[in-house]
Coordinates of C-alpha atoms and ligand atoms in Angstrom, one line a residue:
M120 CA 29.2 22.8 -31.0
A121 CA 26.5 21.7 -28.7
K122 CA 27.2 18.9 -26.5
I123 CA 23.8 18.1 -25.6
R124 CA 21.5 16.0 -27.6
L125 CA 17.9 14.5 -27.6
M126 CA 18.0 10.8 -27.0
P127 CA 16.8 8.7 -29.8
D128 CA 13.4 7.1 -28.5
A129 CA 14.9 3.3 -28.5
L130 CA 17.5 4.7 -25.9
A131 CA 14.9 6.4 -24.0
N132 CA 12.7 3.4 -23.7
Q133 CA 15.5 1.2 -22.6
I134 CA 16.3 3.3 -20.1
A135 CA 12.4 3.3 -18.7
A136 CA 12.6 -0.3 -19.2
G137 CA 15.4 -0.3 -16.5
E138 CA 13.1 1.1 -14.1
I139 CA 9.6 -1.1 -15.1
V140 CA 11.2 -4.3 -16.4
E141 CA 12.9 -5.7 -13.7
R142 CA 12.1 -9.5 -14.3
P143 CA 9.6 -11.5 -16.4
A144 CA 7.1 -10.8 -13.6
S145 CA 7.0 -7.1 -14.0
V146 CA 6.3 -7.8 -17.8
V147 CA 3.1 -10.1 -16.6
K148 CA 2.1 -7.5 -14.2
E149 CA 2.1 -4.7 -16.8
L150 CA 0.3 -6.8 -19.6
V151 CA -2.2 -8.0 -17.3
E152 CA -3.0 -4.7 -15.9
N153 CA -3.2 -3.5 -19.5
S154 CA -5.8 -6.5 -20.1
I155 CA -7.9 -5.6 -17.1
D156 CA -7.8 -1.9 -18.1
A157 CA -9.1 -2.9 -21.5
G158 CA -12.1 -4.6 -19.6
A159 CA -11.1 -8.1 -20.1
S160 CA -13.2 -10.8 -18.4
S161 CA -10.8 -13.7 -19.2
I162 CA -7.0 -13.1 -19.2
F163 CA -4.7 -16.1 -19.8
V164 CA -0.8 -15.9 -19.1
L165 CA 1.2 -18.5 -21.0
I166 CA 5.0 -18.7 -19.9
E167 CA 7.7 -20.8 -21.1
K168 CA 11.1 -21.2 -19.1
S169 CA 9.6 -18.9 -16.3
G170 CA 8.8 -16.3 -18.7
K171 CA 12.4 -15.8 -19.6
D172 CA 12.0 -17.5 -23.2
R173 CA 8.3 -16.2 -23.6
I174 CA 5.4 -14.4 -22.0
R175 CA 2.3 -14.3 -23.8
V176 CA -0.7 -12.8 -22.4
S177 CA -4.1 -13.0 -24.3
D178 CA -7.2 -11.1 -23.3
D179 CA -11.0 -10.7 -24.6
G180 CA -11.0 -6.9 -23.8
I181 CA -11.6 -4.0 -25.8
G182 CA -8.8 -4.4 -28.4
M183 CA -7.1 -1.8 -30.6
S184 CA -7.5 -0.2 -33.9
P185 CA -4.5 -0.7 -36.1
E186 CA -3.7 3.1 -35.3
D187 CA -4.1 2.5 -31.9
A188 CA -2.0 -0.4 -31.8
R189 CA 1.0 1.6 -33.5
L190 CA 0.6 4.3 -31.3
A191 CA 0.5 2.2 -28.1
L192 CA 4.2 1.1 -28.6
E193 CA 5.0 5.1 -28.8
R194 CA 6.3 6.5 -25.7
H195 CA 4.2 8.3 -23.3
A196 CA 1.3 7.1 -25.7
T197 CA -2.0 6.2 -23.4
S198 CA -5.7 6.1 -23.6
K199 CA -6.3 6.4 -19.9
L200 CA -5.2 10.1 -19.1
Y201 CA -5.4 13.0 -21.6
S202 CA -4.9 16.1 -19.0
A203 CA -3.2 16.9 -15.9
D204 CA -6.6 17.0 -14.0
D205 CA -6.8 13.4 -14.8
L206 CA -3.7 12.7 -12.8
S207 CA -5.4 13.5 -9.5
N208 CA -8.2 11.2 -10.4
I209 CA -6.8 7.9 -11.8
S210 CA -9.1 4.9 -12.0
S211 CA -7.0 2.7 -14.1
L212 CA -3.9 0.6 -13.3
G213 CA -2.0 2.1 -16.2
F214 CA -1.6 5.9 -16.7
R215 CA 2.0 6.7 -17.8
G216 CA 1.9 5.1 -21.4
E217 CA 5.4 3.8 -20.9
A218 CA 5.2 0.0 -20.6
L219 CA 4.4 -1.5 -23.9
P220 CA 7.2 0.6 -25.4
S221 CA 9.8 -0.3 -22.6
I222 CA 9.0 -3.9 -22.8
A223 CA 9.2 -3.8 -26.7
S224 CA 12.8 -2.0 -26.5
V225 CA 14.1 -5.0 -24.6
S226 CA 12.5 -8.0 -26.1
H227 CA 11.4 -9.7 -29.3
F228 CA 7.7 -8.3 -29.0
T229 CA 4.5 -9.2 -31.1
L230 CA 1.1 -7.5 -30.6
Q231 CA -1.9 -8.6 -32.2
T232 CA -5.3 -7.1 -31.6
R233 CA -8.7 -7.0 -33.0
E234 CA -11.7 -4.3 -31.9
A235 CA -14.9 -6.4 -31.8
S236 CA -16.7 -4.0 -34.1
S237 CA -13.8 -4.4 -36.7
N238 CA -13.7 -7.3 -39.5
A239 CA -9.9 -8.0 -39.3
G240 CA -7.1 -7.8 -36.5
Y241 CA -3.8 -5.9 -36.8
E242 CA -0.2 -6.9 -35.9
V243 CA 2.7 -5.1 -35.2
E244 CA 6.2 -7.0 -34.4
I245 CA 9.0 -5.2 -32.9
V246 CA 12.6 -6.5 -32.2
G247 CA 14.7 -4.9 -29.6
G248 CA 12.7 -1.6 -30.1
K249 CA 12.7 -1.5 -33.9
L250 CA 9.5 -2.0 -36.0
V251 CA 10.2 -5.1 -38.2
R252 CA 6.5 -6.0 -39.7
E253 CA 2.9 -4.8 -39.5
G254 CA -0.3 -5.7 -41.0
E255 CA -3.7 -7.1 -40.9
L256 CA -4.4 -10.4 -39.8
G257 CA -7.3 -12.9 -38.4
V258 CA -7.6 -12.8 -34.8
P259 CA -10.7 -12.9 -32.3
P260 CA -11.7 -9.9 -30.5
G261 CA -9.3 -8.9 -28.0
T262 CA -5.5 -8.5 -27.5
I263 CA -2.9 -11.1 -27.7
I264 CA 0.7 -10.1 -26.6
D265 CA 3.7 -12.2 -27.1
V266 CA 7.1 -11.3 -25.6
R267 CA 9.9 -13.6 -26.5
Q268 CA 13.6 -13.4 -25.4
L269 CA 13.3 -10.7 -22.7
F270 CA 16.3 -8.8 -22.3
V271 CA 17.7 -10.0 -25.5
N272 CA 19.9 -7.0 -25.7
V273 CA 20.6 -6.4 -22.3
P274 CA 22.8 -9.3 -21.5
A275 CA 23.5 -8.0 -17.8
R276 CA 20.0 -8.0 -16.9
R277 CA 19.6 -11.5 -18.4
K278 CA 22.1 -12.8 -16.5
F279 CA 21.0 -11.7 -13.4
L280 CA 17.5 -13.4 -13.4
R281 CA 17.0 -15.6 -10.8
A282 CA 16.5 -19.6 -10.9
D283 CA 13.4 -20.7 -13.1
V284 CA 11.4 -21.4 -9.9
T285 CA 12.0 -18.2 -8.4
E286 CA 11.0 -16.4 -11.4
A287 CA 7.9 -18.4 -12.1
S288 CA 6.9 -18.2 -8.5
H289 CA 7.2 -14.1 -8.6
I290 CA 4.8 -14.2 -11.9
A291 CA 2.3 -16.5 -10.0
A292 CA 2.6 -14.1 -7.2
Q293 CA 1.8 -11.0 -9.4
I294 CA -1.1 -12.5 -10.9
S295 CA -3.0 -13.7 -8.0
N296 CA -2.2 -10.5 -6.3
L297 CA -3.9 -8.7 -9.5
A298 CA -6.6 -11.3 -9.3
V299 CA -7.7 -10.5 -6.2
C300 CA -8.6 -7.3 -6.9
Y301 CA -10.8 -8.5 -9.8
P302 CA -12.7 -11.3 -8.8
D303 CA -15.3 -11.0 -11.7
V304 CA -12.2 -11.7 -14.2
H305 CA -11.1 -15.2 -15.1
F306 CA -6.9 -15.6 -14.8
R307 CA -5.4 -18.6 -15.9
L308 CA -1.6 -19.0 -16.0
E309 CA 0.2 -22.1 -17.6
H310 CA 4.0 -22.7 -17.5
G311 CA 4.4 -24.7 -20.6
K312 CA 2.0 -27.3 -20.4
R313 CA 1.4 -27.1 -16.6
K314 CA -1.3 -25.2 -15.5
L315 CA -0.1 -23.0 -12.1
L316 CA -3.3 -21.2 -11.5
D317 CA -6.7 -20.9 -12.7
A318 CA -9.1 -18.6 -11.1
P319 CA -12.5 -18.5 -12.9
S320 CA -14.7 -15.5 -12.2
V321 CA -16.5 -15.1 -8.5
P322 CA -19.0 -13.2 -7.2
S323 CA -17.0 -11.6 -4.6
R324 CA -13.4 -10.5 -3.1
R325 CA -14.0 -13.2 -0.6
E326 CA -14.7 -15.8 -3.0
R327 CA -11.7 -15.0 -4.9
I328 CA -9.5 -14.9 -1.7
Y329 CA -10.5 -18.5 -1.1
Q330 CA -9.5 -19.5 -4.5
M331 CA -6.1 -18.2 -3.7
E332 CA -5.4 -19.2 -0.1
K333 CA -6.8 -22.6 1.2
S334 CA -5.1 -22.7 4.5
W335 CA -5.4 -19.9 7.0
V336 CA -8.2 -18.0 5.1
E337 CA -10.7 -20.4 7.0
S338 CA -9.9 -19.4 10.2
A339 CA -9.5 -15.5 9.3
V340 CA -11.0 -12.7 11.1
V341 CA -12.9 -10.4 9.0
L342 CA -12.5 -6.6 9.3
D343 CA -15.0 -4.5 7.2
D344 CA -15.0 -0.7 8.7
H345 CA -15.3 3.1 7.7
V346 CA -13.3 5.7 9.0
G347 CA -14.2 9.1 7.4
S348 CA -13.9 8.7 4.0
L349 CA -11.9 5.6 4.1
A350 CA -13.2 2.4 3.6
L351 CA -11.5 -0.6 4.7
Q352 CA -11.9 -4.5 4.3
A353 CA -9.3 -7.0 5.5
W354 CA -9.1 -11.0 6.2
L355 CA -6.5 -11.4 9.1
A356 CA -5.0 -14.4 10.1
P357 CA -4.8 -15.7 13.4
P358 CA -1.3 -14.4 14.7
A359 CA -0.1 -18.2 15.0
E360 CA -0.1 -18.2 11.3
S361 CA 2.3 -15.5 10.9
R362 CA 5.7 -16.2 9.3
G363 CA 9.3 -14.7 8.8
T364 CA 8.3 -14.0 5.3
S365 CA 6.5 -10.6 4.4
K366 CA 5.2 -12.1 1.1
H367 CA 1.9 -12.9 2.9
L368 CA 0.9 -9.8 3.9
H369 CA -0.9 -8.1 0.9
V370 CA -2.3 -4.6 0.8
Y371 CA -4.5 -3.1 -1.9
V372 CA -5.4 0.7 -2.3
N373 CA -8.4 1.5 -4.6
G374 CA -7.9 -1.8 -6.4
R375 CA -4.6 -1.6 -7.2
P376 CA -1.9 -4.1 -5.2
V377 CA 1.0 -1.9 -3.4
K378 CA 3.9 -2.0 -1.7
D379 CA 3.4 0.4 1.2
R380 CA 5.5 0.8 4.4
I381 CA 2.8 3.0 6.4
L382 CA 0.1 0.2 5.9
T383 CA 2.3 -2.7 6.4
H384 CA 3.6 -1.0 9.6
A385 CA 0.1 -0.4 10.9
V386 CA -0.9 -3.9 10.2
M387 CA 2.5 -5.4 11.9
E388 CA 2.0 -3.1 15.0
A389 CA -1.4 -4.2 15.5
Y390 CA -0.5 -7.7 15.4
R391 CA 2.6 -7.1 17.6
Q392 CA 0.3 -5.2 20.3
A393 CA -2.2 -8.1 20.0
S394 CA -0.1 -11.1 20.2
S395 CA 3.2 -12.4 21.6
K396 CA 3.7 -14.3 18.1
S397 CA 6.6 -13.0 16.2
G398 CA 6.7 -13.0 12.1
T399 CA 4.9 -11.2 9.6
P400 CA 1.1 -11.7 9.6
R401 CA -0.9 -13.1 6.9
V402 CA -3.2 -10.5 5.6
Y403 CA -5.5 -9.3 2.9
L404 CA -6.1 -5.6 3.4
F405 CA -8.2 -3.0 1.2
L406 CA -8.1 0.1 1.5
E407 CA -10.4 2.5 -0.6
L408 CA -10.0 6.5 -0.4
P409 CA -10.8 9.3 -2.5
P410 CA -8.4 9.4 -5.5
D411 CA -7.3 12.9 -4.5
K412 CA -6.2 11.6 -1.2
V413 CA -3.4 9.3 -2.5
D414 CA -0.9 9.7 -5.1
V415 CA -0.1 6.5 -7.1
N416 CA 2.2 8.4 -9.3
V417 CA 5.2 7.7 -7.2
H418 CA 7.3 5.2 -9.2
P419 CA 7.1 4.1 -13.1
A420 CA 6.0 0.5 -11.7
K421 CA 3.1 2.1 -10.1
S422 CA 3.5 -0.3 -6.9
E423 CA 3.9 2.5 -4.4
V424 CA 1.6 5.2 -3.5
R425 CA 1.7 8.0 -1.2
F426 CA -1.1 9.2 0.9
V427 CA -1.9 12.8 1.5
D428 CA -2.4 12.3 5.2
Q429 CA -0.2 9.4 6.2
Q430 CA -0.8 9.5 9.9
L431 CA -4.5 9.6 9.3
V432 CA -4.2 6.3 7.1
H433 CA -1.8 4.6 9.8
K434 CA -4.0 5.2 12.9
A435 CA -7.2 4.1 10.9
V436 CA -5.6 1.0 9.8
F437 CA -3.8 0.3 13.0
S438 CA -6.8 0.8 15.1
A439 CA -9.1 -1.1 13.0
V440 CA -6.9 -4.0 13.0
K441 CA -6.0 -4.1 16.4
N442 CA -9.2 -3.8 17.6
T443 CA -10.5 -6.4 15.2
L444 CA -7.8 -9.0 16.4
H445 CA -8.8 -8.4 20.1
G446 CA -10.5 -5.2 22.4
D447 CA -8.3 -3.1 24.0
G448 CA -7.2 -3.2 27.8
R449 CA -7.8 -7.2 27.7
A450 CA -5.5 -9.6 28.9
P451 CA -5.0 -13.1 27.6
E452 CA -6.5 -16.0 30.2
I453 CA -4.4 -18.9 30.4
T454 CA -6.3 -22.0 29.0
I455 CA -5.7 -25.4 31.0
S456 CA -8.2 -27.9 29.5
K457 CA -8.5 -28.0 25.9
S458 CA -11.9 -29.7 26.2
R459 CA -13.8 -26.9 27.9
L460 CA -13.4 -23.8 26.3
S461 CA -15.4 -20.6 25.5
P462 CA -15.5 -19.8 21.9
P463 CA -12.3 -18.0 20.5
P464 CA -12.1 -14.2 19.9
F465 CA -11.6 -14.8 16.4
V466 CA -14.9 -14.3 14.4
R467 CA -15.4 -16.9 11.8
E468 CA -16.8 -16.4 8.5
P469 CA -18.4 -19.6 6.8
T470 CA -15.3 -21.6 6.1
P471 CA -15.3 -23.3 2.4
A472 CA -13.1 -26.2 2.3
L473 CA -12.0 -25.7 -1.1
S474 CA -9.6 -28.4 -1.9
G475 CA -8.2 -26.9 -5.2
I476 CA -8.3 -23.8 -7.4
T477 CA -8.5 -25.1 -10.6
G478 CA -11.9 -26.3 -12.4
M479 CA -14.2 -24.8 -10.3
S480 CA -16.9 -22.3 -11.9
G481 CA -17.9 -19.2 -10.2
T482 CA -21.5 -20.9 -9.5
D483 CA -19.6 -24.0 -8.1
M484 CA -17.6 -21.8 -5.7
A485 CA -20.4 -20.0 -4.7
E486 CA -22.6 -23.2 -3.8
A487 CA -19.5 -24.7 -2.1
L488 CA -19.3 -21.6 -0.1
L489 CA -23.1 -21.6 0.9
S490 CA -23.2 -25.2 1.9
Q491 CA -20.3 -25.1 4.2
K492 CA -20.9 -25.1 7.8
P493 CA -18.5 -23.1 10.3
A494 CA -15.3 -25.2 10.9
P495 CA -14.7 -26.5 14.2
V496 CA -13.7 -24.1 16.9
E497 CA -9.9 -24.6 18.0
P498 CA -8.8 -23.9 21.6
T499 CA -7.8 -20.2 21.5
P500 CA -7.0 -17.9 24.7
T501 CA -10.2 -15.9 25.8
F502 CA -10.1 -12.4 27.2
T503 CA -10.8 -11.0 30.5
E504 CA -10.4 -7.2 31.6
F505 CA -8.1 -6.2 34.5
A506 CA -9.9 -5.5 37.5
D507 CA -9.6 -2.3 39.7
T508 CA -7.5 -3.6 42.6
P509 CA -4.1 -5.7 41.6
P510 CA -3.7 -9.0 42.8
I511 CA -1.2 -9.8 45.7
P512 CA 2.3 -11.2 45.1
I513 CA 3.2 -14.7 46.4
G514 CA 6.5 -15.3 45.1
Q515 CA 8.8 -15.6 42.2
F516 CA 8.5 -18.7 39.6
R517 CA 11.9 -19.5 38.2
E518 CA 13.1 -15.9 39.1
S519 CA 11.3 -14.8 35.9
Y520 CA 7.7 -14.7 36.6
I521 CA 5.9 -13.2 39.4
L522 CA 3.0 -15.2 40.9
A523 CA 0.2 -13.2 42.1
A524 CA -3.3 -14.0 43.2
D525 CA -6.6 -12.2 44.1
D526 CA -10.3 -13.3 44.8
D527 CA -10.8 -14.8 41.9
D528 CA -7.9 -15.4 39.6
V529 CA -4.2 -16.4 39.8
W530 CA -1.7 -14.6 37.8
L531 CA 1.7 -15.3 36.3
I532 CA 3.2 -11.8 35.3
D533 CA 6.4 -11.5 33.0
Q534 CA 8.8 -9.4 35.1
H535 CA 10.8 -8.3 32.3
A536 CA 7.9 -7.8 30.3
A537 CA 5.9 -5.9 33.0
H538 CA 8.6 -3.7 33.7
E539 CA 9.3 -2.6 30.5
R540 CA 5.9 -1.6 30.1
L541 CA 6.3 0.6 33.1
L542 CA 9.3 2.1 32.3
Y543 CA 8.1 2.8 28.7
E544 CA 4.9 4.6 29.8
D545 CA 7.1 6.5 32.3
L546 CA 9.1 7.8 29.4
V547 CA 6.4 8.3 27.1
D548 CA 3.9 10.2 29.5
R549 CA 6.6 12.5 31.3
G550 CA 5.5 15.8 30.8
D551 CA 7.2 18.9 32.1
S552 CA 6.9 17.7 35.7
G553 CA 8.8 14.5 34.8
E554 CA 12.1 14.2 36.9
Q555 CA 15.4 14.2 35.8
Q556 CA 18.6 13.1 37.4
L557 CA 22.0 15.2 37.0
L558 CA 24.9 13.2 36.7
L559 CA 27.8 14.3 39.0
T560 CA 29.9 14.6 36.1
A561 CA 29.1 15.1 32.4
M562 CA 29.6 11.9 30.3
P563 CA 31.2 12.0 27.2
L564 CA 29.5 9.8 24.6
E565 CA 31.4 8.7 21.6
L566 CA 29.3 7.2 18.6
T567 CA 29.9 5.1 15.3
P568 CA 28.7 6.7 12.3
S569 CA 25.5 4.9 12.2
E570 CA 24.6 5.5 15.8
R571 CA 25.1 9.4 14.9
V572 CA 22.7 9.4 12.2
T573 CA 20.2 7.8 14.6
M574 CA 21.1 10.2 17.2
E575 CA 20.3 13.0 15.1
E576 CA 16.9 11.9 14.3
E577 CA 16.4 10.7 18.1
L578 CA 17.8 13.7 19.8
S579 CA 14.7 15.4 20.5
Q580 CA 12.9 12.4 21.7
L581 CA 15.7 11.8 24.2
L582 CA 15.4 15.6 25.5
A583 CA 11.7 14.9 25.6
F584 CA 12.1 11.9 28.0
G585 CA 14.6 13.9 30.5
Y586 CA 18.0 13.3 29.1
D587 CA 20.1 16.5 28.9
I588 CA 22.5 15.6 25.9
E589 CA 24.3 18.2 23.9
P590 CA 26.7 17.6 21.0
F591 CA 30.2 17.8 21.9
G592 CA 33.5 18.3 19.9
G593 CA 33.2 17.3 16.4
D594 CA 31.6 13.8 16.4
G595 CA 30.7 13.2 20.0
Y596 CA 28.1 14.0 22.3
V597 CA 27.8 14.5 26.2
I598 CA 25.4 13.7 28.6
R599 CA 24.6 15.6 31.9
A600 CA 21.3 14.3 33.0
V601 CA 19.0 11.2 32.7
P602 CA 15.4 10.6 33.2
A603 CA 15.0 9.6 36.9
A604 CA 13.4 6.5 35.9
L605 CA 16.4 5.5 34.3
S606 CA 18.9 6.6 36.8
G607 CA 21.4 4.4 38.5
L608 CA 21.8 2.0 35.3
D609 CA 24.9 2.2 33.0
T610 CA 23.6 5.0 30.9
L611 CA 26.1 5.0 28.1
R612 CA 25.5 1.3 27.8
L613 CA 21.7 2.0 27.4
V614 CA 21.9 4.9 25.3
R615 CA 24.1 3.2 22.6
A616 CA 21.9 0.1 22.8
A617 CA 18.7 2.3 22.1
L618 CA 20.8 4.2 19.4
G619 CA 22.0 0.7 17.9
E620 CA 18.9 -1.1 17.0
R621 CA 17.4 1.2 14.5
E622 CA 18.4 -1.0 11.5
R623 CA 16.2 -3.9 12.7
D624 CA 13.0 -1.3 12.5
C625 CA 10.5 -0.6 9.8
R626 CA 11.6 2.7 8.5
S627 CA 8.2 4.0 8.2
S628 CA 8.1 3.9 12.1
S629 CA 10.2 7.0 12.1
V630 CA 7.4 9.2 10.8
I631 CA 5.1 7.5 12.6
E632 CA 6.2 7.2 16.0
A633 CA 9.6 8.0 16.4
Q634 CA 8.7 8.8 20.1
S635 CA 7.4 5.5 21.2
R636 CA 10.2 3.6 18.9
I637 CA 12.9 5.0 21.0
A638 CA 11.0 4.8 24.3
A639 CA 10.3 1.0 23.6
R640 CA 14.1 0.2 23.0
L641 CA 15.4 2.3 26.4
A642 CA 12.7 0.5 28.3
C643 CA 13.6 -2.8 27.0
H644 CA 17.4 -2.5 27.9
A645 CA 16.6 -1.0 31.1
A646 CA 14.0 -3.3 32.2
I647 CA 14.7 -6.1 34.7
K648 CA 15.9 -9.1 32.7
V649 CA 14.7 -12.7 33.7
N650 CA 16.1 -15.0 35.8
F651 CA 16.8 -12.4 38.3
P652 CA 15.7 -12.5 42.1
L653 CA 13.3 -9.9 42.9
T654 CA 12.3 -8.6 46.8
M655 CA 8.5 -8.9 47.7
E656 CA 8.8 -4.9 47.6
K657 CA 9.7 -4.8 44.1
M658 CA 7.2 -7.3 43.2
Q659 CA 4.5 -5.6 44.9
Y660 CA 5.6 -2.2 43.0
I661 CA 5.7 -3.7 40.0
V662 CA 2.1 -5.3 39.9
R663 CA 0.4 -2.4 41.6
T664 CA 2.1 0.1 38.8
L665 CA 1.3 -2.3 36.1
W666 CA -2.4 -2.3 37.4
K667 CA -2.2 1.5 37.0
A668 CA -0.9 1.3 33.4
R669 CA -2.4 2.5 30.3
Q670 CA -1.8 -0.5 28.5
P671 CA -1.1 -3.3 31.0
T672 CA -1.8 -6.4 29.2
V673 CA 1.2 -6.1 26.6
C674 CA 4.7 -5.0 26.6
P675 CA 5.8 -2.3 24.3
H676 CA 6.9 -4.7 22.0
G677 CA 3.6 -6.7 22.1
R678 CA 4.4 -9.7 24.1
P679 CA 1.7 -10.1 26.8
T680 CA 2.8 -9.2 30.3
T681 CA 0.3 -11.5 32.2
L682 CA -1.5 -14.8 32.0
R683 CA -4.6 -15.4 34.0
I684 CA -6.1 -18.7 35.3
G685 CA -9.6 -17.9 36.5
L686 CA -11.4 -19.3 39.2
E687 CA -13.9 -20.8 36.9
Q688 CA -11.1 -22.9 35.2
I689 CA -9.2 -23.7 38.2
E690 CA -12.6 -25.3 40.0
R691 CA -13.6 -27.1 36.6
N692 CA -10.2 -28.6 36.2
F693 CA -10.4 -30.0 39.9
G694 CA -14.2 -31.3 39.2
R695 CA -15.7 -29.0 41.7
I696 CA -18.0 -27.7 38.9
Ligands
LIG911 N1 -4.4 -5.6 -23.5 C1 -4.9 -4.4 -24.3 N2 -6.0 -4.2 -24.7 C2 -6.4 -2.8 -25.1 N3 -5.7 -1.9 -25.2 C3 -4.6 -1.9 -24.9 C4 -4.0 -3.2 -24.0 N4 -2.7 -2.8 -23.7 C5 -2.1 -1.8 -24.1 N5 -3.6 -0.9 -24.5 C6 -3.3 0.3 -25.1 O1 -1.8 0.9 -25.0 C7 -1.8 2.1 -24.6 C8 -0.3 1.8 -24.0 O2 -0.2 1.1 -22.9 P1 0.7 1.0 -22.1 O3 2.3 1.2 -22.7 O4 0.6 -0.1 -20.8 O5 0.4 2.3 -21.2 P2 -0.5 2.4 -20.0 O6 -1.2 1.3 -19.7 O7 0.2 3.4 -19.2 O8 -1.6 3.6 -20.9 C9 -2.8 1.8 -23.5 O9 -3.3 3.1 -22.9 C10 -4.1 1.4 -24.0 O10 -4.8 2.2 -24.8
LIG912 MG1 0.0 -0.2 -19.0

């Protein structure tokens, strides 16, 4: 007898729900997406007990006929995609036809809907995937979906839900994330009797972001750019606003909030090179590209995408963000007096000081925006070019900084960061002519399993930098030569340290810039440390070589290498001008 059987629909739906419905916020996301796709101009969400007991989403969109209402709950039933060709040209948020049946399979689910042209509405009620009631009823045009007792029949999932406040904040985040993409739609979220979010329709994306964020958006730099067929728009918070959490880095592709490592990495990397402030930047980034250049059908939750040309997208975003944050090849100038500063590099938009997001109509919002004066300018470092001739070292400050001067400026140079930059460029730029130092005796290198994984990925880069490393024995390697720039150091410690740091890196960086990542790590471990005395010759060498570097102003990890105190500032502060 055959052992293989087709799954009953209810079971298939529950399995799909495992991927689509992770928590109450995923239900909210799917339902709100459907309302947006239905052309709604108002979407109201009501939750009870953080969505665990109830999620109700009502909209004034196109509604459904009774026949469609029944069909919508069948697996793979959708009005948004009819042929395989449509799949490469998706303009709606949904397209897989899986969300409603999945949600209905793990909850007590009621759908009420009415098309504007119809006299009566229709209701379908489903409990744990089984139809229990359907029929006509009187409702206004649009759709209301009520999801009660989520995961009623999946106790394991229910048990793993987080504290109410966590789940509610996920829901609010999902809604504001979608709201940012659809400024012309009125979104509201109520938790029991409490209003958590109210964002009436506004005329532009910019105003919608102001509705969502009241603090940093006022000082954001605005990016608006086209690179080939890519259109980029972004609001970039000053690096000082960066935080330890990644939840403030929002990226959108073709009107869809996404989690994307390529984009996140490009933005983080640009910030890292522009500023020494660590943490994840606060950013809203919108990328628009032709639908055939991006695949949105990567995961059932539709929050991941895959770009046809990842490198191109990464490069475009990275360069645009970096150039917007600051021009290339510039060093921050130290600011001594807060009272006399030139304007900051951050371009300011008119800044509405909106006190709350509730109760403000779109027109009020627009008026508020137009009547605002630019906010007072905060002191921020200004930028200057490196001159052709390097300054002359005078001495060392705290055995950590090289003090140097030229005719116009006094410089403080971070010896570790500067040396790191030099070693890094030495490794990366090493062509065939790059020097190699043969070791007198080959060195066996034992690796842990995780170091071995990294070694397998990075070996070709290490060879390109001038290492001669070969597999040896079962698990080990042997090192026969090292790049000249790194000779005289503890080779084993250095290679191990560079391989060991992998976990902390963003995974996408392995695709994009494996070369510079491992070079940056080697350079960091090999560079002169702080609290280390230097001879005058060594200081001269560092300063001279730094002034010839391609990117002298920052270390490979993005921290500044130099601080400049300009003559004008010195004279001002001494009251001479
Ligand atoms: N709020 C709504 N208003 C009108 N139609 C809706 C709404 N929600 C769902 N539908 C209809 O139900 C279908 C199935 O929804 P869903 O299961 O989320 O799949 P998908 O969104 O991928 O098509 C949609 O294609 C749409 O036709
Ligand atoms: Mg959908």
